[in-house]
Amino acid sequence: MAVGIDGTHGGLTGQERTFHRDEIIVSKTDLKGCITYANDVFLRISGYREADLLGRPHNIVRHPDMPRCVYKLLWSRIEAGNEIFAYVINRARNGDHYWVFAHVTPVFGNPDSGNGRTITGYHSSRRVPARPAVAAAAGLYAALRAEEARHADRNAAMTASGAMLEKLLRDKGTSYDEFVFSL
């Protein structure tokens, strides 16, 4: 079996991993999204060792079923200094997957040092999501990915699926945050 560039051994297994509802997956990244901290729950669920993760881009756990437009929205929000909540499907090292309800926030500098509003990194806490919300997110994400697949250019694909998401929210008369919390 070939080893992928991220150290994985092939494709997806179709097997879902879970964690206890009282557990929280925590990670921290620098401004470029490289992992600076991963808690034991993250290590256990993702199947990576700490040495495999530290200094690596957080997208090492990106699952191909996750629409690019959702990540674009996430990065737009946190780079602007705002928090975001999102349902995310991640890929473990061996190709298993796991769903999370993520809360991602910017980390600001120490106010005593004079850079209190400067973003110095990002913090993500992930909890076990409710199964009905996972089902709703999976359906939406399948539609967004189908839209992305219609475009050969990755940027055009992301723009098109982002427009599709915006239209869905407009048609529902809701904001992204209200939509996420309604799932």
PDB file of C-alpha atoms in Angstrom:
ATOM      1  CA  MET A   1       0.000   0.000   0.000  1.00  0.00           C
ATOM      2  CA  ALA A   2       1.376   3.412  -0.960  1.00  0.00           C
ATOM      3  CA  VAL A   3       2.069   6.022   1.670  1.00  0.00           C
ATOM      4  CA  GLY A   4       0.553   9.422   0.954  1.00  0.00           C
ATOM      5  CA  ILE A   5       2.428  12.695   1.261  1.00  0.00           C
ATOM      6  CA  ASP A   6       0.861  13.284   4.667  1.00  0.00           C
ATOM      7  CA  GLY A   7       2.036   9.888   5.939  1.00  0.00           C
ATOM      8  CA  THR A   8      -1.326   8.170   5.516  1.00  0.00           C
ATOM      9  CA  HIS A   9      -1.676   4.718   4.056  1.00  0.00           C
ATOM     10  CA  GLY A  10      -4.107   5.154   1.234  1.00  0.00           C
ATOM     11  CA  GLY A  11      -7.686   6.262   0.967  1.00  0.00           C
ATOM     12  CA  LEU A  12     -10.782   6.426   3.055  1.00  0.00           C
ATOM     13  CA  THR A  13     -12.041   3.499   5.107  1.00  0.00           C
ATOM     14  CA  GLY A  14     -15.677   4.554   5.497  1.00  0.00           C
ATOM     15  CA  GLN A  15     -15.320   3.846   9.228  1.00  0.00           C
ATOM     16  CA  GLU A  16     -16.401   6.554  11.649  1.00  0.00           C
ATOM     17  CA  ARG A  17     -14.509   7.265  14.839  1.00  0.00           C
ATOM     18  CA  THR A  18     -16.235   8.794  17.826  1.00  0.00           C
ATOM     19  CA  PHE A  19     -15.245  10.260  21.126  1.00  0.00           C
ATOM     20  CA  HIS A  20     -17.084  10.716  24.395  1.00  0.00           C
ATOM     21  CA  ARG A  21     -19.525  13.606  24.628  1.00  0.00           C
ATOM     22  CA  ASP A  22     -17.664  14.894  27.698  1.00  0.00           C
ATOM     23  CA  GLU A  23     -14.383  15.096  25.774  1.00  0.00           C
ATOM     24  CA  ILE A  24     -13.136  18.080  23.793  1.00  0.00           C
ATOM     25  CA  ILE A  25     -10.659  17.954  20.935  1.00  0.00           C
ATOM     26  CA  VAL A  26      -8.370  20.969  21.260  1.00  0.00           C
ATOM     27  CA  SER A  27      -5.728  22.329  18.956  1.00  0.00           C
ATOM     28  CA  LYS A  28      -3.909  25.595  18.470  1.00  0.00           C
ATOM     29  CA  THR A  29      -2.255  26.908  15.334  1.00  0.00           C
ATOM     30  CA  ASP A  30      -0.033  29.751  14.299  1.00  0.00           C
ATOM     31  CA  LEU A  31      -1.227  32.400  11.859  1.00  0.00           C
ATOM     32  CA  LYS A  32      -0.558  30.138   8.878  1.00  0.00           C
ATOM     33  CA  GLY A  33      -2.614  27.277  10.309  1.00  0.00           C
ATOM     34  CA  CYS A  34       0.338  25.139  11.395  1.00  0.00           C
ATOM     35  CA  ILE A  35      -0.368  23.156  14.553  1.00  0.00           C
ATOM     36  CA  THR A  36       1.370  24.386  17.711  1.00  0.00           C
ATOM     37  CA  TYR A  37      -0.646  22.318  20.206  1.00  0.00           C
ATOM     38  CA  ALA A  38      -2.786  19.172  20.069  1.00  0.00           C
ATOM     39  CA  ASN A  39      -4.416  17.663  23.141  1.00  0.00           C
ATOM     40  CA  ASP A  40      -4.526  13.943  23.911  1.00  0.00           C
ATOM     41  CA  VAL A  41      -8.097  13.595  22.605  1.00  0.00           C
ATOM     42  CA  PHE A  42      -7.037  15.043  19.241  1.00  0.00           C
ATOM     43  CA  LEU A  43      -4.073  12.672  19.095  1.00  0.00           C
ATOM     44  CA  ARG A  44      -6.199   9.645  19.958  1.00  0.00           C
ATOM     45  CA  ILE A  45      -9.066  10.384  17.565  1.00  0.00           C
ATOM     46  CA  SER A  46      -6.895  11.511  14.643  1.00  0.00           C
ATOM     47  CA  GLY A  47      -4.458   8.628  15.039  1.00  0.00           C
ATOM     48  CA  TYR A  48      -1.434  10.892  14.836  1.00  0.00           C
ATOM     49  CA  ARG A  49       1.419  11.226  17.284  1.00  0.00           C
ATOM     50  CA  GLU A  50       2.177  14.697  18.577  1.00  0.00           C
ATOM     51  CA  ALA A  51       5.455  14.702  16.631  1.00  0.00           C
ATOM     52  CA  ASP A  52       3.458  14.010  13.437  1.00  0.00           C
ATOM     53  CA  LEU A  53       1.262  17.072  13.980  1.00  0.00           C
ATOM     54  CA  LEU A  54       3.339  19.859  15.517  1.00  0.00           C
ATOM     55  CA  GLY A  55       4.461  22.294  12.855  1.00  0.00           C
ATOM     56  CA  ARG A  56       2.246  20.680  10.203  1.00  0.00           C
ATOM     57  CA  PRO A  57      -0.712  22.432   8.542  1.00  0.00           C
ATOM     58  CA  HIS A  58      -3.990  21.704  10.339  1.00  0.00           C
ATOM     59  CA  ASN A  59      -5.423  20.556   7.036  1.00  0.00           C
ATOM     60  CA  ILE A  60      -3.523  17.311   7.575  1.00  0.00           C
ATOM     61  CA  VAL A  61      -6.897  16.100   8.922  1.00  0.00           C
ATOM     62  CA  ARG A  62      -8.946  17.593   6.072  1.00  0.00           C
ATOM     63  CA  HIS A  63     -11.483  15.111   4.760  1.00  0.00           C
ATOM     64  CA  PRO A  64     -12.285  15.298   1.030  1.00  0.00           C
ATOM     65  CA  ASP A  65     -16.024  15.414   1.862  1.00  0.00           C
ATOM     66  CA  MET A  66     -15.545  18.830   3.463  1.00  0.00           C
ATOM     67  CA  PRO A  67     -16.521  21.634   1.047  1.00  0.00           C
ATOM     68  CA  ARG A  68     -13.803  24.182   0.383  1.00  0.00           C
ATOM     69  CA  CYS A  69     -16.246  27.077   0.739  1.00  0.00           C
ATOM     70  CA  VAL A  70     -16.835  26.228   4.400  1.00  0.00           C
ATOM     71  CA  TYR A  71     -13.097  26.417   5.076  1.00  0.00           C
ATOM     72  CA  LYS A  72     -12.938  29.697   3.185  1.00  0.00           C
ATOM     73  CA  LEU A  73     -15.732  31.068   5.374  1.00  0.00           C
ATOM     74  CA  LEU A  74     -13.967  29.793   8.497  1.00  0.00           C
ATOM     75  CA  TRP A  75     -10.670  31.448   7.559  1.00  0.00           C
ATOM     76  CA  SER A  76     -12.374  34.709   6.543  1.00  0.00           C
ATOM     77  CA  ARG A  77     -14.076  34.892   9.923  1.00  0.00           C
ATOM     78  CA  ILE A  78     -11.112  34.090  12.137  1.00  0.00           C
ATOM     79  CA  GLU A  79      -8.632  36.220  10.187  1.00  0.00           C
ATOM     80  CA  ALA A  80     -11.056  39.133  10.688  1.00  0.00           C
ATOM     81  CA  GLY A  81     -10.916  38.533  14.444  1.00  0.00           C
ATOM     82  CA  ASN A  82     -14.245  36.734  14.790  1.00  0.00           C
ATOM     83  CA  GLU A  83     -15.197  33.315  16.077  1.00  0.00           C
ATOM     84  CA  ILE A  84     -17.007  30.684  14.061  1.00  0.00           C
ATOM     85  CA  PHE A  85     -18.936  27.509  14.790  1.00  0.00           C
ATOM     86  CA  ALA A  86     -19.054  24.809  12.139  1.00  0.00           C
ATOM     87  CA  TYR A  87     -19.789  21.149  11.616  1.00  0.00           C
ATOM     88  CA  VAL A  88     -16.653  19.540  10.228  1.00  0.00           C
ATOM     89  CA  ILE A  89     -15.802  16.084   9.004  1.00  0.00           C
ATOM     90  CA  ASN A  90     -12.143  15.222   9.521  1.00  0.00           C
ATOM     91  CA  ARG A  91      -9.995  12.353   8.339  1.00  0.00           C
ATOM     92  CA  ALA A  92      -7.916  10.266  10.731  1.00  0.00           C
ATOM     93  CA  ARG A  93      -4.461   9.116   9.733  1.00  0.00           C
ATOM     94  CA  ASN A  94      -5.690   5.662   8.671  1.00  0.00           C
ATOM     95  CA  GLY A  95      -8.554   7.021   6.536  1.00  0.00           C
ATOM     96  CA  ASP A  96     -11.326   6.754   9.142  1.00  0.00           C
ATOM     97  CA  HIS A  97     -13.466   9.866   9.582  1.00  0.00           C
ATOM     98  CA  TYR A  98     -14.884  11.735  12.536  1.00  0.00           C
ATOM     99  CA  TRP A  99     -17.442  14.523  12.786  1.00  0.00           C
ATOM    100  CA  VAL A 100     -17.011  17.452  15.157  1.00  0.00           C
ATOM    101  CA  PHE A 101     -18.869  20.581  16.142  1.00  0.00           C
ATOM    102  CA  ALA A 102     -16.014  23.074  15.996  1.00  0.00           C
ATOM    103  CA  HIS A 103     -15.638  26.421  17.708  1.00  0.00           C
ATOM    104  CA  VAL A 104     -12.667  28.258  16.217  1.00  0.00           C
ATOM    105  CA  THR A 105     -11.438  31.559  17.613  1.00  0.00           C
ATOM    106  CA  PRO A 106      -8.551  33.890  17.017  1.00  0.00           C
ATOM    107  CA  VAL A 107      -5.999  34.197  19.814  1.00  0.00           C
ATOM    108  CA  PHE A 108      -5.089  37.784  20.547  1.00  0.00           C
ATOM    109  CA  GLY A 109      -1.782  39.076  21.886  1.00  0.00           C
ATOM    110  CA  ASN A 110      -1.242  39.950  25.493  1.00  0.00           C
ATOM    111  CA  PRO A 111      -2.952  43.302  26.221  1.00  0.00           C
ATOM    112  CA  ASP A 112      -0.161  44.171  28.663  1.00  0.00           C
ATOM    113  CA  SER A 113       2.389  43.987  25.863  1.00  0.00           C
ATOM    114  CA  GLY A 114       0.595  46.620  23.795  1.00  0.00           C
ATOM    115  CA  ASN A 115      -0.584  44.219  21.098  1.00  0.00           C
ATOM    116  CA  GLY A 116      -3.864  43.142  22.664  1.00  0.00           C
ATOM    117  CA  ARG A 117      -5.839  43.270  19.393  1.00  0.00           C
ATOM    118  CA  THR A 118      -3.185  41.604  17.270  1.00  0.00           C
ATOM    119  CA  ILE A 119      -4.069  38.061  16.269  1.00  0.00           C
ATOM    120  CA  THR A 120      -1.229  35.734  17.234  1.00  0.00           C
ATOM    121  CA  GLY A 121      -2.804  32.380  16.352  1.00  0.00           C
ATOM    122  CA  TYR A 122      -5.992  30.348  16.422  1.00  0.00           C
ATOM    123  CA  HIS A 123      -7.664  28.022  18.925  1.00  0.00           C
ATOM    124  CA  SER A 124     -10.133  25.279  18.061  1.00  0.00           C
ATOM    125  CA  SER A 125     -12.316  23.321  20.473  1.00  0.00           C
ATOM    126  CA  ARG A 126     -14.320  20.491  18.981  1.00  0.00           C
ATOM    127  CA  ARG A 127     -17.177  18.605  20.611  1.00  0.00           C
ATOM    128  CA  VAL A 128     -19.237  15.600  19.641  1.00  0.00           C
ATOM    129  CA  PRO A 129     -21.997  16.864  17.334  1.00  0.00           C
ATOM    130  CA  ALA A 130     -25.649  15.873  17.563  1.00  0.00           C
ATOM    131  CA  ARG A 131     -26.456  13.127  15.026  1.00  0.00           C
ATOM    132  CA  PRO A 132     -29.377  15.025  13.400  1.00  0.00           C
ATOM    133  CA  ALA A 133     -27.023  17.981  12.843  1.00  0.00           C
ATOM    134  CA  VAL A 134     -24.430  15.672  11.265  1.00  0.00           C
ATOM    135  CA  ALA A 135     -27.074  14.297   8.905  1.00  0.00           C
ATOM    136  CA  ALA A 136     -28.147  17.826   7.924  1.00  0.00           C
ATOM    137  CA  ALA A 137     -24.543  19.006   7.479  1.00  0.00           C
ATOM    138  CA  ALA A 138     -23.641  15.907   5.450  1.00  0.00           C
ATOM    139  CA  GLY A 139     -26.537  16.541   3.064  1.00  0.00           C
ATOM    140  CA  LEU A 140     -25.640  20.202   2.648  1.00  0.00           C
ATOM    141  CA  TYR A 141     -21.952  19.396   2.202  1.00  0.00           C
ATOM    142  CA  ALA A 142     -22.749  16.795  -0.472  1.00  0.00           C
ATOM    143  CA  ALA A 143     -24.664  19.456  -2.433  1.00  0.00           C
ATOM    144  CA  LEU A 144     -21.834  21.993  -2.015  1.00  0.00           C
ATOM    145  CA  ARG A 145     -19.227  19.429  -3.107  1.00  0.00           C
ATOM    146  CA  ALA A 146     -21.338  18.524  -6.134  1.00  0.00           C
ATOM    147  CA  GLU A 147     -21.316  22.202  -7.105  1.00  0.00           C
ATOM    148  CA  GLU A 148     -17.546  22.328  -6.575  1.00  0.00           C
ATOM    149  CA  ALA A 149     -17.117  19.226  -8.773  1.00  0.00           C
ATOM    150  CA  ARG A 150     -18.793  21.040 -11.677  1.00  0.00           C
ATOM    151  CA  HIS A 151     -15.805  23.405 -11.954  1.00  0.00           C
ATOM    152  CA  ALA A 152     -12.326  22.406 -13.105  1.00  0.00           C
ATOM    153  CA  ASP A 153     -10.708  25.426 -11.461  1.00  0.00           C
ATOM    154  CA  ARG A 154     -10.490  25.109  -7.650  1.00  0.00           C
ATOM    155  CA  ASN A 155     -11.030  28.828  -7.061  1.00  0.00           C
ATOM    156  CA  ALA A 156     -14.056  28.904  -9.346  1.00  0.00           C
ATOM    157  CA  ALA A 157     -15.369  25.809  -7.555  1.00  0.00           C
ATOM    158  CA  MET A 158     -14.988  27.443  -4.152  1.00  0.00           C
ATOM    159  CA  THR A 159     -16.628  30.655  -5.377  1.00  0.00           C
ATOM    160  CA  ALA A 160     -19.563  28.743  -6.876  1.00  0.00           C
ATOM    161  CA  SER A 161     -20.193  26.642  -3.776  1.00  0.00           C
ATOM    162  CA  GLY A 162     -19.830  29.749  -1.603  1.00  0.00           C
ATOM    163  CA  ALA A 163     -22.474  31.498  -3.707  1.00  0.00           C
ATOM    164  CA  MET A 164     -24.685  28.424  -3.354  1.00  0.00           C
ATOM    165  CA  LEU A 165     -24.331  28.543   0.444  1.00  0.00           C
ATOM    166  CA  GLU A 166     -25.043  32.289   0.509  1.00  0.00           C
ATOM    167  CA  LYS A 167     -28.181  31.771  -1.612  1.00  0.00           C
ATOM    168  CA  LEU A 168     -29.388  29.007   0.703  1.00  0.00           C
ATOM    169  CA  LEU A 169     -28.963  31.308   3.707  1.00  0.00           C
ATOM    170  CA  ARG A 170     -30.660  34.209   1.918  1.00  0.00           C
ATOM    171  CA  ASP A 171     -33.577  31.982   0.875  1.00  0.00           C
ATOM    172  CA  LYS A 172     -33.959  30.832   4.489  1.00  0.00           C
ATOM    173  CA  GLY A 173     -33.694  34.433   5.718  1.00  0.00           C
ATOM    174  CA  THR A 174     -30.980  33.486   8.176  1.00  0.00           C
ATOM    175  CA  SER A 175     -27.339  34.139   8.939  1.00  0.00           C
ATOM    176  CA  TYR A 176     -24.692  31.440   8.825  1.00  0.00           C
ATOM    177  CA  ASP A 177     -24.484  31.393  12.632  1.00  0.00           C
ATOM    178  CA  GLU A 178     -28.258  31.088  13.053  1.00  0.00           C
ATOM    179  CA  PHE A 179     -28.294  28.309  10.453  1.00  0.00           C
ATOM    180  CA  VAL A 180     -25.532  26.322  12.180  1.00  0.00           C
ATOM    181  CA  PHE A 181     -27.249  26.552  15.546  1.00  0.00           C
ATOM    182  CA  SER A 182     -30.575  25.508  14.009  1.00  0.00           C
ATOM    183  CA  LEU A 183     -29.211  22.163  12.810  1.00  0.00           C
TER     184      LEU A 183
END
